[in-house]
Tab-separated table of C-alpha atoms in Angstrom:
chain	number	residue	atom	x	y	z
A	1	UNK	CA	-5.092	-14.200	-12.629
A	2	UNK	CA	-2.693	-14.287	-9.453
A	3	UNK	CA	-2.048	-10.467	-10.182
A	4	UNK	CA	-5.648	-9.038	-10.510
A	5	UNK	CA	-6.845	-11.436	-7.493
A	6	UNK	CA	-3.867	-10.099	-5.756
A	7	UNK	CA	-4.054	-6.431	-6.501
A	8	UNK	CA	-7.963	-6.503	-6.266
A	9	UNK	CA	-7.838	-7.676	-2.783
A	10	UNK	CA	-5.403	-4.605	-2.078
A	11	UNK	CA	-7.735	-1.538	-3.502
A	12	UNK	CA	-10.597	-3.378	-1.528
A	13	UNK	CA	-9.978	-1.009	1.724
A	14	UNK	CA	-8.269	1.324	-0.357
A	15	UNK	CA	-11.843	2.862	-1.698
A	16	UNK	CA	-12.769	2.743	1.963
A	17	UNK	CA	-10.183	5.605	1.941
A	18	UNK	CA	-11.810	9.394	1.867
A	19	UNK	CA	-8.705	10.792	-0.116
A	20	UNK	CA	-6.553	9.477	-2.894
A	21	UNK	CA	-4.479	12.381	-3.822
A	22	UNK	CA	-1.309	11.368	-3.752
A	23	UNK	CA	0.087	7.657	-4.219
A	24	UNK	CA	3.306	6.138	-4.177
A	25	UNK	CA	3.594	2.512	-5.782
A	26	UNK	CA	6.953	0.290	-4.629
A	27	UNK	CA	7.714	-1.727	-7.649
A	28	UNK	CA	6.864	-1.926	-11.545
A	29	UNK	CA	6.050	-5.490	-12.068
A	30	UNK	CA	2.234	-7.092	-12.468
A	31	UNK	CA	0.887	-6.252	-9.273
A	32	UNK	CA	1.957	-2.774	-9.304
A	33	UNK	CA	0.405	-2.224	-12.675
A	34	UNK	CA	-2.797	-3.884	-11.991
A	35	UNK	CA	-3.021	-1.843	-8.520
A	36	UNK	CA	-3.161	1.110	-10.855
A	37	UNK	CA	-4.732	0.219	-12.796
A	38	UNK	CA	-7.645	-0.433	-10.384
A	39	UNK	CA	-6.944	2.938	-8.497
A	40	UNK	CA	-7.222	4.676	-11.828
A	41	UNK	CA	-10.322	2.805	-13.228
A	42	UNK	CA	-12.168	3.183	-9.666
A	43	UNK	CA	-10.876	6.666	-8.745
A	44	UNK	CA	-8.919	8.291	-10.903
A	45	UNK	CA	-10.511	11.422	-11.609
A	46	UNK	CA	-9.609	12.479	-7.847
A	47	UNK	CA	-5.413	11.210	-7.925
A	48	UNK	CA	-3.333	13.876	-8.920
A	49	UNK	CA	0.178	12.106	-8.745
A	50	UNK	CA	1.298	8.469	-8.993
A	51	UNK	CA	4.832	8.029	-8.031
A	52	UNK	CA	6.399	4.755	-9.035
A	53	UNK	CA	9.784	3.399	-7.021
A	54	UNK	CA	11.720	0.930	-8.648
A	55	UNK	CA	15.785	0.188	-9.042
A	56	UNK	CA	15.472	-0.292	-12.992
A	57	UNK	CA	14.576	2.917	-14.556
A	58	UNK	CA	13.558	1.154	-17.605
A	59	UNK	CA	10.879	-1.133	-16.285
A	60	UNK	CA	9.344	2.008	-14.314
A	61	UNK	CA	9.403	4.012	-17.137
A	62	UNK	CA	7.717	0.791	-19.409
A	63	UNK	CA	5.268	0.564	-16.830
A	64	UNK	CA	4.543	4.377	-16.637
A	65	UNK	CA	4.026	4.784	-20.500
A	66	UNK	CA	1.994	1.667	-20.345
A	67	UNK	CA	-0.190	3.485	-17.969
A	68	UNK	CA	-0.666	6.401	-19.402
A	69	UNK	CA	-1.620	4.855	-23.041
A	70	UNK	CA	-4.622	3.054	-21.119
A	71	UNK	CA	-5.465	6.225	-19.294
A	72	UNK	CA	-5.674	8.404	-22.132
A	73	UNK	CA	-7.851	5.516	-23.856
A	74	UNK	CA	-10.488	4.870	-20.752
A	75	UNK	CA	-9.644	6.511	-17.876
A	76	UNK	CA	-8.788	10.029	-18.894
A	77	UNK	CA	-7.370	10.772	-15.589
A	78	UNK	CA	-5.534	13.875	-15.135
A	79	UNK	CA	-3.494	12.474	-12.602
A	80	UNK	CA	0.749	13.201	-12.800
A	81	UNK	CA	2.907	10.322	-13.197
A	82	UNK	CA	6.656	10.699	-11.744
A	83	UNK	CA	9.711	8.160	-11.665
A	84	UNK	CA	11.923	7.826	-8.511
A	85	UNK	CA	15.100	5.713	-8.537
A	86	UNK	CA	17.046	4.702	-5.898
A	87	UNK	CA	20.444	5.901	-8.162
A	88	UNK	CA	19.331	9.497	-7.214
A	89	UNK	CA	21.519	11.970	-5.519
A	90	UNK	CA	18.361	13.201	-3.736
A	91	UNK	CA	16.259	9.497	-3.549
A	92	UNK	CA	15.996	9.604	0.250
A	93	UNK	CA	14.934	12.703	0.976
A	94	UNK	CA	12.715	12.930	-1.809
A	95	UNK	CA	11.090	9.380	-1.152
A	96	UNK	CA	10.663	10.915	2.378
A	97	UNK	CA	8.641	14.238	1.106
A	98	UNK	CA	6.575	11.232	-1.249
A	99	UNK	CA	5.796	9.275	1.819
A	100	UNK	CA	5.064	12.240	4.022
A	101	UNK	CA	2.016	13.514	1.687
A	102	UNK	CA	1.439	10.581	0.222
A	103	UNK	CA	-2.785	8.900	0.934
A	104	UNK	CA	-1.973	5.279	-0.472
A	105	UNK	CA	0.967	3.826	-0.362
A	106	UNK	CA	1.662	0.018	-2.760
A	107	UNK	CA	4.135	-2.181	-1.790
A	108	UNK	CA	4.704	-5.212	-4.727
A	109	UNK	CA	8.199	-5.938	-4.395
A	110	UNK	CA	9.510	-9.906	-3.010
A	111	UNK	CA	12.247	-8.348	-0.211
A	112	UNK	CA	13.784	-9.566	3.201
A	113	UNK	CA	14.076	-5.799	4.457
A	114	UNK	CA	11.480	-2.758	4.461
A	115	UNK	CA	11.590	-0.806	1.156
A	116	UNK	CA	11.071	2.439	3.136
A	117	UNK	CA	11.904	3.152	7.159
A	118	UNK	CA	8.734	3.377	9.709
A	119	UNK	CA	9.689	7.336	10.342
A	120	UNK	CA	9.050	8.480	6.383
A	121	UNK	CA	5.714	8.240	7.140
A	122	UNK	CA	5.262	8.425	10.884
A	123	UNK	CA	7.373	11.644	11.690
A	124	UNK	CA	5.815	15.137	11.349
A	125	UNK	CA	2.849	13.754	9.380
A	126	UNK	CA	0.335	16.436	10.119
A	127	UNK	CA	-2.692	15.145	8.186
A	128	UNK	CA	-4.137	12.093	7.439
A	129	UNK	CA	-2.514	8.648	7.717
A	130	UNK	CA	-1.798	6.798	4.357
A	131	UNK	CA	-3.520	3.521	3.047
A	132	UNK	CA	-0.710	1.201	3.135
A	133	UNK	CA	-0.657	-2.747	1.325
A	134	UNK	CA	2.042	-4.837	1.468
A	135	UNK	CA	1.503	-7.711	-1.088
A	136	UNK	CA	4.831	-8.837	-2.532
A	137	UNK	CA	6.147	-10.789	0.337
A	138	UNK	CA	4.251	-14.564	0.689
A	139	UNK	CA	7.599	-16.068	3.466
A	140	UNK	CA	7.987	-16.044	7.154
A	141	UNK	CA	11.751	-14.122	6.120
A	142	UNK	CA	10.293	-11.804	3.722
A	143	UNK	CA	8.950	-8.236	4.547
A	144	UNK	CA	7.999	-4.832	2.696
A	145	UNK	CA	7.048	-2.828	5.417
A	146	UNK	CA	8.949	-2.013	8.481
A	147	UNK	CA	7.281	-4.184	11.728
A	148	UNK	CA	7.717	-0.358	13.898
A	149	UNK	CA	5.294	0.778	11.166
A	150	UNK	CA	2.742	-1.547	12.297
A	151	UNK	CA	3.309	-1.527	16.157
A	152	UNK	CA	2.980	1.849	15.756
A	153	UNK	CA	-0.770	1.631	13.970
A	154	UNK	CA	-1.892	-1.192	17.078
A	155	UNK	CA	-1.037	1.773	19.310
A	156	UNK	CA	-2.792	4.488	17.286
A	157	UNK	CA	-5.899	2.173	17.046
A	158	UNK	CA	-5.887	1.866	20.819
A	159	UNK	CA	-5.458	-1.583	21.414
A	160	UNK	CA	-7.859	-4.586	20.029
A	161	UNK	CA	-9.081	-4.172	16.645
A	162	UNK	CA	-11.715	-6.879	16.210
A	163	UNK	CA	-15.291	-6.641	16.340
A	164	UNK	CA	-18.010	-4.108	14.942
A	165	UNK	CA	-17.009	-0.302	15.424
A	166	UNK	CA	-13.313	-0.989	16.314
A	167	UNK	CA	-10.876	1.109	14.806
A	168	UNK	CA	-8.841	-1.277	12.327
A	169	UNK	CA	-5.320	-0.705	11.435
A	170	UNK	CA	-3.988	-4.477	10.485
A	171	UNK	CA	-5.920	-6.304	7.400
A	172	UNK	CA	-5.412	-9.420	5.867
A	173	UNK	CA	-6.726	-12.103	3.519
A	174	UNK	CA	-6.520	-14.769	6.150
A	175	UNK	CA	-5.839	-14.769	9.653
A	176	UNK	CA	-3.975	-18.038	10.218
A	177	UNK	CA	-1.928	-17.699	6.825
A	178	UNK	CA	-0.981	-14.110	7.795
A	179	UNK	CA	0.334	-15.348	11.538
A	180	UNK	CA	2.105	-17.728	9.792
A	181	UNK	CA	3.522	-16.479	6.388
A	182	UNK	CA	3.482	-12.378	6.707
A	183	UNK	CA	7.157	-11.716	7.720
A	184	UNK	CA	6.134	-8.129	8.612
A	185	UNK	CA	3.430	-9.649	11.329
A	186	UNK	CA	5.673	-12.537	12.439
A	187	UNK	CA	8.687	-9.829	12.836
A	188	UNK	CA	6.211	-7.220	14.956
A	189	UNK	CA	4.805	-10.270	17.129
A	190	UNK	CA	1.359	-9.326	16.154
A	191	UNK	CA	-1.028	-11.389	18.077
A	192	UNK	CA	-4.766	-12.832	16.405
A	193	UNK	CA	-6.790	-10.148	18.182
A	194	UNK	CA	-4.985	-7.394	16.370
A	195	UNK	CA	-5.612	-8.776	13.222
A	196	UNK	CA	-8.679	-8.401	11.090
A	197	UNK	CA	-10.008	-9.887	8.185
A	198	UNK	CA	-11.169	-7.579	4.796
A	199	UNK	CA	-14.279	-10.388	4.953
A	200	UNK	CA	-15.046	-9.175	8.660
A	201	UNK	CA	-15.019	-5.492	7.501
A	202	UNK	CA	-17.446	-6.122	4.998
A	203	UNK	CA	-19.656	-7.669	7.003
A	204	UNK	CA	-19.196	-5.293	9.494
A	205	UNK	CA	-20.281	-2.308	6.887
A	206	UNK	CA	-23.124	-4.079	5.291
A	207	UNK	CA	-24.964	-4.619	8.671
A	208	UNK	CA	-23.992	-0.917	9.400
């Protein structure tokens, strides 16, 4: 239950997302399957590659053929599914390219230190910015993403983020448990009035 609550909360302001070509997915445990499998139920007919990073080979490639059995039998999504493992000659620069084009980006691994640098996706991105989630840290000393990354979206957004028609770049579950418990927002000395609640952004869009 933890996993789909978890995951579902995630691809919440991901379909708020115009584009889902390309995805990367950090992890092969049972949030990264279950954000999948909610991008591929929900959207899959426009995803054309899934890339799924992980250090055991075997568990990616378990979780991949898992995917693809329940794809052929209800999704029938023609998306590409691709393995990248940190033992590669080539993992950094290729994770790079990944990053650079990715549109959603899944982060479900338990870590102390980012699982990708801020500059993979920042530097010489020409289109769109990705959809990133960050679920699989819950401790003040734990963090997927790099803090930069999300300095970096504050200043993008121009500033304060809360309130109808502001341009939102930090979302969370919970405000107070965030400032308190998300290593990544502790770590980039986020302040409450750059932080925004999915709840707010709903209400926000249903009263247009």
């Amino acid at each position: 239950m933890t996993g789909y609550r978890t995951a579902l909360s995630a691809i919440v302001p991901y379909l708020w997302r115009r584009h889902t070509d390309n995805i990367v997915v950090f992890g092969a445990g049972k949030q990264a399957l279950w954000h999948l499998r909610f991008a591929l139920s929900l959207r899959g007919d426009e995803i054309k590659t899934i890339t799924v990073v992980n250090r055991s080979a075997e568990r990616a490639q378990q979780l991949i053929s898992r995917l693809k059995e329940e794809n052929q039998a209800r999704w029938k999504s023609t998306a590409n599914f691709e393995y990248l493992g940190s033992s590669s000659s080539e993992y950094d620069a290729q994770l790079q390219y990944r990053l650079a084009v990715a549109d959603a980006i899944f982060c479900t691994v338990g870590t102390k230190s980012p699982v990708f640098p801020a500059h993979y996706v920042t530097n010489g991105r020409k289109e769109r910015n990705p959809y990133i989630s960050a679920v699989g840290s819950w401790q003040a000393d734990m963090l997927e993403v790099d803090p930069e990354l999300l300095i970096q979206a504050i200043s993008a957004a121009g500033g304060k983020l809360r309130g109808q028609g502001s341009k939102v770049a930090v979302l969370v579950d919970d405000r107070e448990t965030a400032l308190q418990h998300s290593g990544e927002i502790i770590q980039s000395k986020l302040a409450a009035e750059y932080i925004v609640e999915i709840g707010e952004i709903e209400i926000s869009r249903k009263q247009g």
